[in-house]
Amino acid sequence: MQYWLVKSEPDVYGFDQLVKDGRTRWDGVRNYQARNNLRAMKTGDLCLFYHSNIGLEIAGIATVLREHYPDPTAEKGDWSAVELGPVKPFTRPVSLTEIKNHPDLQQLGLVRNGRLSVMPVRFDEFSTLLALGSTEL
């Protein structure tokens, strides 16, 4: 299993909406590195759902329900989408400030390259973030 972090603005599509919908297509990614990360996702992988711009916090955990396929929203280019479903909300959201201040998270993509919308997360980072959010799987 691999671990990921996906970012979305909560006023556009937040974790609560994913819970309500039960699944969603993760599309509209227009960065090659993020696209390649989408293509590396496998069914059952876990994703930290990060609220960007508003909130700036990890709000929940999602899982990959469908591996990459051509993004139907792309008018041109070679872009991909995946489908995600909710696993559970974080008991306590973990803020970007907490993440940046934690010594074990300094190599996390969110700290090193905050603009990337889909990024891998190491197991130890995933575990640390769950602990910070008082969340168990």
mmCIF file of C-alpha atoms in Angstrom:
data_model
loop_
_atom_site.group_PDB
_atom_site.id
_atom_site.type_symbol
_atom_site.label_atom_id
_atom_site.label_comp_id
_atom_site.label_asym_id
_atom_site.label_seq_id
_atom_site.Cartn_x
_atom_site.Cartn_y
_atom_site.Cartn_z
ATOM 1 C CA MET A 1 0.000 0.000 0.000
ATOM 2 C CA GLN A 2 1.064 3.533 -0.740
ATOM 3 C CA TYR A 3 0.039 6.773 0.939
ATOM 4 C CA TRP A 4 -0.795 10.096 -0.648
ATOM 5 C CA LEU A 5 -1.930 13.616 0.120
ATOM 6 C CA VAL A 6 -4.517 15.282 -2.109
ATOM 7 C CA LYS A 7 -5.462 18.937 -1.877
ATOM 8 C CA SER A 8 -8.749 20.668 -2.506
ATOM 9 C CA GLU A 9 -10.221 23.999 -1.562
ATOM 10 C CA PRO A 10 -13.020 23.211 0.905
ATOM 11 C CA ASP A 11 -15.342 25.805 -0.635
ATOM 12 C CA VAL A 12 -14.945 24.012 -3.993
ATOM 13 C CA TYR A 13 -14.928 20.388 -2.784
ATOM 14 C CA GLY A 14 -14.285 19.628 0.864
ATOM 15 C CA PHE A 15 -13.964 16.399 2.783
ATOM 16 C CA ASP A 16 -17.537 16.719 4.104
ATOM 17 C CA GLN A 17 -18.774 16.744 0.498
ATOM 18 C CA LEU A 18 -16.796 13.574 -0.238
ATOM 19 C CA VAL A 19 -18.449 11.912 2.751
ATOM 20 C CA LYS A 20 -21.868 13.063 1.545
ATOM 21 C CA ASP A 21 -21.213 11.917 -2.044
ATOM 22 C CA GLY A 22 -19.618 8.609 -1.072
ATOM 23 C CA ARG A 23 -17.156 8.816 -3.975
ATOM 24 C CA THR A 24 -15.838 11.362 -6.425
ATOM 25 C CA ARG A 25 -13.751 11.666 -9.535
ATOM 26 C CA TRP A 26 -10.455 13.433 -8.730
ATOM 27 C CA ASP A 27 -9.924 15.387 -11.919
ATOM 28 C CA GLY A 28 -8.717 18.718 -13.191
ATOM 29 C CA VAL A 29 -5.083 18.152 -12.195
ATOM 30 C CA ARG A 30 -2.895 20.076 -14.654
ATOM 31 C CA ASN A 31 0.606 19.585 -13.290
ATOM 32 C CA TYR A 32 2.770 16.818 -14.738
ATOM 33 C CA GLN A 33 4.266 15.710 -11.417
ATOM 34 C CA ALA A 34 0.829 15.584 -9.767
ATOM 35 C CA ARG A 35 -0.544 13.728 -12.815
ATOM 36 C CA ASN A 36 2.226 11.151 -12.527
ATOM 37 C CA ASN A 37 1.362 10.747 -8.854
ATOM 38 C CA LEU A 38 -2.270 10.096 -9.813
ATOM 39 C CA ARG A 39 -1.049 7.462 -12.242
ATOM 40 C CA ALA A 40 0.942 5.762 -9.487
ATOM 41 C CA MET A 41 -2.091 5.400 -7.217
ATOM 42 C CA LYS A 42 -3.469 1.890 -6.757
ATOM 43 C CA THR A 43 -6.887 0.741 -5.590
ATOM 44 C CA GLY A 44 -6.913 0.670 -1.803
ATOM 45 C CA ASP A 45 -4.144 3.232 -1.325
ATOM 46 C CA LEU A 46 -4.930 5.787 1.382
ATOM 47 C CA CYS A 47 -4.970 9.554 0.865
ATOM 48 C CA LEU A 48 -4.823 12.375 3.368
ATOM 49 C CA PHE A 49 -7.428 14.943 2.327
ATOM 50 C CA TYR A 50 -5.980 18.430 2.773
ATOM 51 C CA HIS A 51 -8.064 21.611 2.707
ATOM 52 C CA SER A 52 -6.048 24.238 0.833
ATOM 53 C CA ASN A 53 -6.495 28.020 0.775
ATOM 54 C CA ILE A 54 -9.233 27.934 3.437
ATOM 55 C CA GLY A 55 -8.568 25.975 6.587
ATOM 56 C CA LEU A 56 -5.063 24.831 5.633
ATOM 57 C CA GLU A 57 -5.487 21.513 7.404
ATOM 58 C CA ILE A 58 -5.730 17.783 6.918
ATOM 59 C CA ALA A 59 -9.415 17.043 7.357
ATOM 60 C CA GLY A 60 -9.743 13.336 6.652
ATOM 61 C CA ILE A 61 -8.681 10.114 5.004
ATOM 62 C CA ALA A 62 -9.834 8.892 1.601
ATOM 63 C CA THR A 63 -9.099 5.744 -0.370
ATOM 64 C CA VAL A 64 -8.488 5.121 -4.049
ATOM 65 C CA LEU A 65 -11.536 3.356 -5.504
ATOM 66 C CA ARG A 66 -10.527 3.419 -9.167
ATOM 67 C CA GLU A 67 -7.057 3.710 -10.657
ATOM 68 C CA HIS A 68 -6.157 6.330 -13.234
ATOM 69 C CA TYR A 69 -8.029 6.805 -16.484
ATOM 70 C CA PRO A 70 -8.175 9.674 -19.001
ATOM 71 C CA ASP A 71 -9.501 12.843 -17.360
ATOM 72 C CA PRO A 72 -12.837 13.603 -19.042
ATOM 73 C CA THR A 73 -12.492 17.311 -18.164
ATOM 74 C CA ALA A 74 -9.295 17.691 -20.206
ATOM 75 C CA GLU A 75 -9.945 19.441 -23.512
ATOM 76 C CA LYS A 76 -6.422 18.679 -24.691
ATOM 77 C CA GLY A 77 -3.338 16.952 -23.387
ATOM 78 C CA ASP A 78 -2.605 13.679 -21.636
ATOM 79 C CA TRP A 79 -4.224 14.089 -18.207
ATOM 80 C CA SER A 80 -5.534 11.542 -15.736
ATOM 81 C CA ALA A 81 -8.191 11.196 -13.071
ATOM 82 C CA VAL A 82 -8.824 8.679 -10.279
ATOM 83 C CA GLU A 83 -11.842 8.000 -8.110
ATOM 84 C CA LEU A 84 -11.705 8.482 -4.364
ATOM 85 C CA GLY A 85 -14.015 7.506 -1.538
ATOM 86 C CA PRO A 86 -14.099 8.592 2.100
ATOM 87 C CA VAL A 87 -12.591 6.484 4.882
ATOM 88 C CA LYS A 88 -13.065 8.762 7.883
ATOM 89 C CA PRO A 89 -12.615 12.341 9.038
ATOM 90 C CA PHE A 90 -9.717 13.238 11.282
ATOM 91 C CA THR A 91 -10.798 13.384 14.914
ATOM 92 C CA ARG A 92 -8.932 16.660 15.108
ATOM 93 C CA PRO A 93 -7.827 18.401 11.893
ATOM 94 C CA VAL A 94 -4.058 18.924 11.653
ATOM 95 C CA SER A 95 -3.073 22.443 10.630
ATOM 96 C CA LEU A 96 -0.323 23.370 8.214
ATOM 97 C CA THR A 97 1.391 25.266 11.046
ATOM 98 C CA GLU A 98 1.511 22.096 13.169
ATOM 99 C CA ILE A 99 2.846 20.142 10.213
ATOM 100 C CA LYS A 100 5.572 22.680 9.449
ATOM 101 C CA ASN A 101 6.618 22.818 13.106
ATOM 102 C CA HIS A 102 6.850 19.053 13.609
ATOM 103 C CA PRO A 103 10.441 17.783 13.391
ATOM 104 C CA ASP A 104 9.427 14.429 11.856
ATOM 105 C CA LEU A 105 7.530 16.077 8.986
ATOM 106 C CA GLN A 106 10.207 18.315 7.496
ATOM 107 C CA GLN A 107 10.576 16.098 4.402
ATOM 108 C CA LEU A 108 6.812 15.928 3.768
ATOM 109 C CA GLY A 109 5.925 17.186 0.302
ATOM 110 C CA LEU A 110 3.443 19.645 1.793
ATOM 111 C CA VAL A 111 6.330 21.316 3.625
ATOM 112 C CA ARG A 112 8.890 21.078 0.817
ATOM 113 C CA ASN A 113 6.644 21.727 -2.238
ATOM 114 C CA GLY A 114 3.364 23.144 -0.973
ATOM 115 C CA ARG A 115 2.023 23.935 -4.433
ATOM 116 C CA LEU A 116 1.778 20.322 -5.609
ATOM 117 C CA SER A 117 -1.837 19.096 -5.449
ATOM 118 C CA VAL A 118 -1.177 15.333 -5.341
ATOM 119 C CA MET A 119 1.899 14.001 -3.564
ATOM 120 C CA PRO A 120 3.238 10.812 -2.010
ATOM 121 C CA VAL A 121 3.492 10.470 1.766
ATOM 122 C CA ARG A 122 5.818 8.024 3.515
ATOM 123 C CA PHE A 123 4.275 5.556 5.977
ATOM 124 C CA ASP A 124 6.061 7.148 8.950
ATOM 125 C CA GLU A 125 4.741 10.596 7.938
ATOM 126 C CA PHE A 126 1.226 9.181 7.496
ATOM 127 C CA SER A 127 1.416 7.592 10.963
ATOM 128 C CA THR A 128 2.705 10.808 12.547
ATOM 129 C CA LEU A 129 -0.118 12.805 10.970
ATOM 130 C CA LEU A 130 -2.727 10.312 12.198
ATOM 131 C CA ALA A 131 -1.309 10.614 15.717
ATOM 132 C CA LEU A 132 -1.344 14.430 15.548
ATOM 133 C CA GLY A 133 -4.984 14.267 14.476
ATOM 134 C CA SER A 134 -5.864 11.792 17.275
ATOM 135 C CA THR A 135 -7.130 9.507 14.509
ATOM 136 C CA GLU A 136 -6.926 5.724 14.240
ATOM 137 C CA LEU A 137 -7.684 3.593 11.219
#
